[in-house]
Amino acid sequence: MMLGPQRMRKLFFSSSIFLWVCLSFSNLEAVDNHHQVAESQAFLTRYCVDCHQGPSPSAQRNFEGLDLSKSDFDTQLLLQEVIDQLTLKSMPPKDAERPDAKQRLSAIRHLSHRLQSMRLQSRDTGKRTVLRRLNHREYQNTLRDLLGIDMTLFDPSLEFPRDASDSFDTIGDSQIMSA
């Protein structure tokens, strides 16, 4: 089936519009994320940093160097605690300047969105396959299933390094590779 020149132009034009719209939305999302981080940082600076800074911050939580653009575990943990305290309305304290309900809910929404983004970043492997290996139990079950061998009499994994003793033998971070 051959497309005529007018139909080709329409197809090209509609494809170009679609591509432009997709690229515009991805750029808007990045701008919106940057805006939310800036708003959240301003909220924390205004309502939290006065008490939570210096050599002896309140509740041993120091927000002075808190950078919401990082996604390390400590930042995520601290951010979750902030969200919890704002949700419970226990922070800021009653004798300090407090945000109104709209500001508080907006901050909770922005901080929650940022925390979710941080967690997704932390789980991302960068499009790389994480190294995996079978533990002893999985190896024995695989051989038993493939070869039909009774593994109580024959254990080819005796010379392999022992599995971790923390009872979580299928977690890749706790496994080692044998030579």
PDB file of C-alpha atoms in Angstrom:
ATOM      1  CA  MET A   1       0.000   0.000   0.000  1.00  0.00           C
ATOM      2  CA  MET A   2       1.512   3.279  -1.107  1.00  0.00           C
ATOM      3  CA  LEU A   3       0.814   6.497   0.789  1.00  0.00           C
ATOM      4  CA  GLY A   4       0.166   9.612  -1.228  1.00  0.00           C
ATOM      5  CA  PRO A   5       2.161  12.821  -0.687  1.00  0.00           C
ATOM      6  CA  GLN A   6      -0.720  14.533   1.136  1.00  0.00           C
ATOM      7  CA  ARG A   7      -1.182  11.583   3.467  1.00  0.00           C
ATOM      8  CA  MET A   8       2.570  11.430   4.126  1.00  0.00           C
ATOM      9  CA  ARG A   9       2.529  15.138   5.086  1.00  0.00           C
ATOM     10  CA  LYS A  10      -0.360  14.558   7.488  1.00  0.00           C
ATOM     11  CA  LEU A  11       1.430  11.595   9.046  1.00  0.00           C
ATOM     12  CA  PHE A  12       4.667  13.564   9.385  1.00  0.00           C
ATOM     13  CA  PHE A  13       2.852  16.585  10.837  1.00  0.00           C
ATOM     14  CA  SER A  14       0.864  14.545  13.383  1.00  0.00           C
ATOM     15  CA  SER A  15       3.996  12.602  14.397  1.00  0.00           C
ATOM     16  CA  SER A  16       5.890  15.869  14.880  1.00  0.00           C
ATOM     17  CA  ILE A  17       3.091  17.304  17.039  1.00  0.00           C
ATOM     18  CA  PHE A  18       2.965  14.124  19.128  1.00  0.00           C
ATOM     19  CA  LEU A  19       6.742  14.175  19.664  1.00  0.00           C
ATOM     20  CA  TRP A  20       6.675  17.871  20.610  1.00  0.00           C
ATOM     21  CA  VAL A  21       3.880  17.281  23.152  1.00  0.00           C
ATOM     22  CA  CYS A  22       5.736  14.331  24.719  1.00  0.00           C
ATOM     23  CA  LEU A  23       8.963  16.292  25.054  1.00  0.00           C
ATOM     24  CA  SER A  24       7.118  19.286  26.507  1.00  0.00           C
ATOM     25  CA  PHE A  25       5.481  17.176  29.211  1.00  0.00           C
ATOM     26  CA  SER A  26       8.771  15.559  30.234  1.00  0.00           C
ATOM     27  CA  ASN A  27      10.346  19.011  30.553  1.00  0.00           C
ATOM     28  CA  LEU A  28       7.370  20.285  32.579  1.00  0.00           C
ATOM     29  CA  GLU A  29       7.747  17.362  34.992  1.00  0.00           C
ATOM     30  CA  ALA A  30      11.397  18.233  35.619  1.00  0.00           C
ATOM     31  CA  VAL A  31      10.511  21.903  36.194  1.00  0.00           C
ATOM     32  CA  ASP A  32       7.653  20.914  38.512  1.00  0.00           C
ATOM     33  CA  ASN A  33       9.943  18.582  40.493  1.00  0.00           C
ATOM     34  CA  HIS A  34      12.551  21.343  40.876  1.00  0.00           C
ATOM     35  CA  HIS A  35       9.802  23.741  41.998  1.00  0.00           C
ATOM     36  CA  GLN A  36       8.544  21.253  44.606  1.00  0.00           C
ATOM     37  CA  VAL A  37      12.058  20.721  45.976  1.00  0.00           C
ATOM     38  CA  ALA A  38      12.578  24.487  46.244  1.00  0.00           C
ATOM     39  CA  GLU A  39       9.204  24.976  47.981  1.00  0.00           C
ATOM     40  CA  SER A  40       9.886  22.117  50.399  1.00  0.00           C
ATOM     41  CA  GLN A  41      13.348  23.438  51.193  1.00  0.00           C
ATOM     42  CA  ALA A  42      11.866  26.900  51.866  1.00  0.00           C
ATOM     43  CA  PHE A  43       9.197  25.394  54.141  1.00  0.00           C
ATOM     44  CA  LEU A  44      11.792  23.487  56.166  1.00  0.00           C
ATOM     45  CA  THR A  45      14.000  26.568  56.409  1.00  0.00           C
ATOM     46  CA  ARG A  46      11.126  28.730  57.639  1.00  0.00           C
ATOM     47  CA  TYR A  47       9.486  26.347  60.110  1.00  0.00           C
ATOM     48  CA  CYS A  48      12.087  23.747  61.114  1.00  0.00           C
ATOM     49  CA  VAL A  49      15.686  24.895  60.860  1.00  0.00           C
ATOM     50  CA  ASP A  50      15.542  27.363  63.779  1.00  0.00           C
ATOM     51  CA  CYS A  51      15.148  24.528  66.304  1.00  0.00           C
ATOM     52  CA  HIS A  52      16.864  21.751  64.322  1.00  0.00           C
ATOM     53  CA  GLN A  53      20.342  23.169  63.692  1.00  0.00           C
ATOM     54  CA  GLY A  54      23.670  23.731  65.341  1.00  0.00           C
ATOM     55  CA  PRO A  55      25.663  21.540  67.715  1.00  0.00           C
ATOM     56  CA  SER A  56      22.661  20.371  69.797  1.00  0.00           C
ATOM     57  CA  PRO A  57      19.540  20.378  67.617  1.00  0.00           C
ATOM     58  CA  SER A  58      16.109  19.484  68.996  1.00  0.00           C
ATOM     59  CA  ALA A  59      15.424  15.736  69.035  1.00  0.00           C
ATOM     60  CA  GLN A  60      18.930  15.212  67.584  1.00  0.00           C
ATOM     61  CA  ARG A  61      17.565  16.042  64.119  1.00  0.00           C
ATOM     62  CA  ASN A  62      19.745  18.507  62.230  1.00  0.00           C
ATOM     63  CA  PHE A  63      18.123  20.050  59.134  1.00  0.00           C
ATOM     64  CA  GLU A  64      20.826  22.635  58.562  1.00  0.00           C
ATOM     65  CA  GLY A  65      22.600  20.652  55.841  1.00  0.00           C
ATOM     66  CA  LEU A  66      19.533  18.785  54.574  1.00  0.00           C
ATOM     67  CA  ASP A  67      19.653  18.622  50.782  1.00  0.00           C
ATOM     68  CA  LEU A  68      16.435  17.363  49.202  1.00  0.00           C
ATOM     69  CA  SER A  69      18.170  16.858  45.865  1.00  0.00           C
ATOM     70  CA  LYS A  70      20.109  13.896  47.329  1.00  0.00           C
ATOM     71  CA  SER A  71      18.472  10.496  47.621  1.00  0.00           C
ATOM     72  CA  ASP A  72      20.672   8.737  50.185  1.00  0.00           C
ATOM     73  CA  PHE A  73      19.128   6.574  52.905  1.00  0.00           C
ATOM     74  CA  ASP A  74      19.731   9.055  55.758  1.00  0.00           C
ATOM     75  CA  THR A  75      17.953  11.837  53.872  1.00  0.00           C
ATOM     76  CA  GLN A  76      15.031   9.527  53.133  1.00  0.00           C
ATOM     77  CA  LEU A  77      14.780   8.514  56.780  1.00  0.00           C
ATOM     78  CA  LEU A  78      14.891  12.111  57.981  1.00  0.00           C
ATOM     79  CA  LEU A  79      12.344  13.164  55.377  1.00  0.00           C
ATOM     80  CA  GLN A  80       9.969  10.365  56.457  1.00  0.00           C
ATOM     81  CA  GLU A  81      10.249  11.569  60.057  1.00  0.00           C
ATOM     82  CA  VAL A  82       9.453  15.142  58.973  1.00  0.00           C
ATOM     83  CA  ILE A  83       6.388  13.960  57.058  1.00  0.00           C
ATOM     84  CA  ASP A  84       5.240  11.918  60.066  1.00  0.00           C
ATOM     85  CA  GLN A  85       5.596  14.877  62.449  1.00  0.00           C
ATOM     86  CA  LEU A  86       3.770  17.227  60.069  1.00  0.00           C
ATOM     87  CA  THR A  87       0.992  14.683  59.588  1.00  0.00           C
ATOM     88  CA  LEU A  88       0.590  14.279  63.353  1.00  0.00           C
ATOM     89  CA  LYS A  89       0.609  18.099  63.711  1.00  0.00           C
ATOM     90  CA  SER A  90       3.208  17.784  66.466  1.00  0.00           C
ATOM     91  CA  MET A  91       5.735  19.943  64.643  1.00  0.00           C
ATOM     92  CA  PRO A  92       6.392  22.813  64.606  1.00  0.00           C
ATOM     93  CA  PRO A  93       5.751  23.128  68.355  1.00  0.00           C
ATOM     94  CA  LYS A  94       2.883  25.270  69.600  1.00  0.00           C
ATOM     95  CA  ASP A  95       5.175  28.017  70.899  1.00  0.00           C
ATOM     96  CA  ALA A  96       6.895  28.412  67.487  1.00  0.00           C
ATOM     97  CA  GLU A  97       5.620  29.884  64.243  1.00  0.00           C
ATOM     98  CA  ARG A  98       3.276  27.331  62.659  1.00  0.00           C
ATOM     99  CA  PRO A  99       2.086  27.028  59.067  1.00  0.00           C
ATOM    100  CA  ASP A 100      -1.608  27.209  58.333  1.00  0.00           C
ATOM    101  CA  ALA A 101      -3.430  24.022  57.316  1.00  0.00           C
ATOM    102  CA  LYS A 102      -3.093  24.715  53.581  1.00  0.00           C
ATOM    103  CA  GLN A 103       0.671  25.261  53.823  1.00  0.00           C
ATOM    104  CA  ARG A 104       1.107  22.169  56.004  1.00  0.00           C
ATOM    105  CA  LEU A 105      -0.866  19.933  53.632  1.00  0.00           C
ATOM    106  CA  SER A 106       0.988  21.334  50.635  1.00  0.00           C
ATOM    107  CA  ALA A 107       4.329  20.653  52.346  1.00  0.00           C
ATOM    108  CA  ILE A 108       3.264  17.106  53.212  1.00  0.00           C
ATOM    109  CA  ARG A 109       2.237  16.510  49.599  1.00  0.00           C
ATOM    110  CA  HIS A 110       5.497  17.947  48.187  1.00  0.00           C
ATOM    111  CA  LEU A 111       7.702  16.127  50.690  1.00  0.00           C
ATOM    112  CA  SER A 112       5.861  12.835  50.116  1.00  0.00           C
ATOM    113  CA  HIS A 113       6.265  13.211  46.365  1.00  0.00           C
ATOM    114  CA  ARG A 114       9.978  13.933  46.806  1.00  0.00           C
ATOM    115  CA  LEU A 115      10.384  10.952  49.153  1.00  0.00           C
ATOM    116  CA  GLN A 116       8.713   8.695  46.603  1.00  0.00           C
ATOM    117  CA  SER A 117      11.090   9.976  43.906  1.00  0.00           C
ATOM    118  CA  MET A 118      14.068   9.352  46.199  1.00  0.00           C
ATOM    119  CA  ARG A 119      12.965   5.783  46.857  1.00  0.00           C
ATOM    120  CA  LEU A 120      12.556   5.120  43.140  1.00  0.00           C
ATOM    121  CA  GLN A 121      16.041   6.528  42.517  1.00  0.00           C
ATOM    122  CA  SER A 122      17.472   4.316  45.241  1.00  0.00           C
ATOM    123  CA  ARG A 123      15.935   1.179  43.739  1.00  0.00           C
ATOM    124  CA  ASP A 124      17.091   2.011  40.215  1.00  0.00           C
ATOM    125  CA  THR A 125      19.936  -0.193  39.013  1.00  0.00           C
ATOM    126  CA  GLY A 126      20.839   2.081  36.119  1.00  0.00           C
ATOM    127  CA  LYS A 127      19.520  -0.413  33.561  1.00  0.00           C
ATOM    128  CA  ARG A 128      22.103  -2.947  34.731  1.00  0.00           C
ATOM    129  CA  THR A 129      21.296  -6.495  35.708  1.00  0.00           C
ATOM    130  CA  VAL A 130      22.017  -7.123  39.353  1.00  0.00           C
ATOM    131  CA  LEU A 131      24.371 -10.063  39.849  1.00  0.00           C
ATOM    132  CA  ARG A 132      22.440 -13.046  41.149  1.00  0.00           C
ATOM    133  CA  ARG A 133      23.364 -16.572  42.122  1.00  0.00           C
ATOM    134  CA  LEU A 134      21.529 -19.556  43.519  1.00  0.00           C
ATOM    135  CA  ASN A 135      21.897 -20.323  47.195  1.00  0.00           C
ATOM    136  CA  HIS A 136      22.571 -23.942  48.280  1.00  0.00           C
ATOM    137  CA  ARG A 137      18.919 -24.850  48.679  1.00  0.00           C
ATOM    138  CA  GLU A 138      17.952 -23.415  45.285  1.00  0.00           C
ATOM    139  CA  TYR A 139      20.928 -25.102  43.605  1.00  0.00           C
ATOM    140  CA  GLN A 140      20.051 -28.504  45.078  1.00  0.00           C
ATOM    141  CA  ASN A 141      16.381 -28.147  44.142  1.00  0.00           C
ATOM    142  CA  THR A 142      17.314 -27.153  40.577  1.00  0.00           C
ATOM    143  CA  LEU A 143      19.580 -30.173  40.127  1.00  0.00           C
ATOM    144  CA  ARG A 144      16.945 -32.453  41.684  1.00  0.00           C
ATOM    145  CA  ASP A 145      14.288 -31.120  39.308  1.00  0.00           C
ATOM    146  CA  LEU A 146      16.470 -31.183  36.176  1.00  0.00           C
ATOM    147  CA  LEU A 147      18.276 -34.481  36.715  1.00  0.00           C
ATOM    148  CA  GLY A 148      15.881 -36.368  38.948  1.00  0.00           C
ATOM    149  CA  ILE A 149      18.648 -37.109  41.476  1.00  0.00           C
ATOM    150  CA  ASP A 150      17.959 -37.674  45.175  1.00  0.00           C
ATOM    151  CA  MET A 151      19.977 -34.814  46.657  1.00  0.00           C
ATOM    152  CA  THR A 152      20.132 -36.338  50.160  1.00  0.00           C
ATOM    153  CA  LEU A 153      22.731 -38.846  48.868  1.00  0.00           C
ATOM    154  CA  PHE A 154      24.656 -36.500  46.579  1.00  0.00           C
ATOM    155  CA  ASP A 155      25.508 -32.850  47.328  1.00  0.00           C
ATOM    156  CA  PRO A 156      27.675 -31.207  44.639  1.00  0.00           C
ATOM    157  CA  SER A 157      27.565 -27.913  46.547  1.00  0.00           C
ATOM    158  CA  LEU A 158      29.674 -29.118  49.493  1.00  0.00           C
ATOM    159  CA  GLU A 159      32.747 -27.236  48.214  1.00  0.00           C
ATOM    160  CA  PHE A 160      30.819 -24.006  47.633  1.00  0.00           C
ATOM    161  CA  PRO A 161      31.117 -21.134  50.125  1.00  0.00           C
ATOM    162  CA  ARG A 162      28.553 -21.313  52.901  1.00  0.00           C
ATOM    163  CA  ASP A 163      25.412 -19.183  52.619  1.00  0.00           C
ATOM    164  CA  ALA A 164      24.957 -16.258  54.952  1.00  0.00           C
ATOM    165  CA  SER A 165      23.865 -17.249  58.419  1.00  0.00           C
ATOM    166  CA  ASP A 166      21.371 -14.416  58.823  1.00  0.00           C
ATOM    167  CA  SER A 167      18.569 -16.636  57.426  1.00  0.00           C
ATOM    168  CA  PHE A 168      18.054 -14.404  54.419  1.00  0.00           C
ATOM    169  CA  ASP A 169      19.932 -16.485  51.879  1.00  0.00           C
ATOM    170  CA  THR A 170      18.223 -15.139  48.762  1.00  0.00           C
ATOM    171  CA  ILE A 171      19.265 -11.492  49.100  1.00  0.00           C
ATOM    172  CA  GLY A 172      21.871 -10.651  46.468  1.00  0.00           C
ATOM    173  CA  ASP A 173      23.759  -8.166  48.655  1.00  0.00           C
ATOM    174  CA  SER A 174      24.496 -10.829  51.272  1.00  0.00           C
ATOM    175  CA  GLN A 175      25.714 -13.462  48.815  1.00  0.00           C
ATOM    176  CA  ILE A 176      29.281 -13.921  47.611  1.00  0.00           C
ATOM    177  CA  MET A 177      30.608 -15.369  44.374  1.00  0.00           C
ATOM    178  CA  SER A 178      32.847 -18.416  44.459  1.00  0.00           C
ATOM    179  CA  ALA A 179      35.965 -18.645  42.324  1.00  0.00           C
TER     180      ALA A 179
END
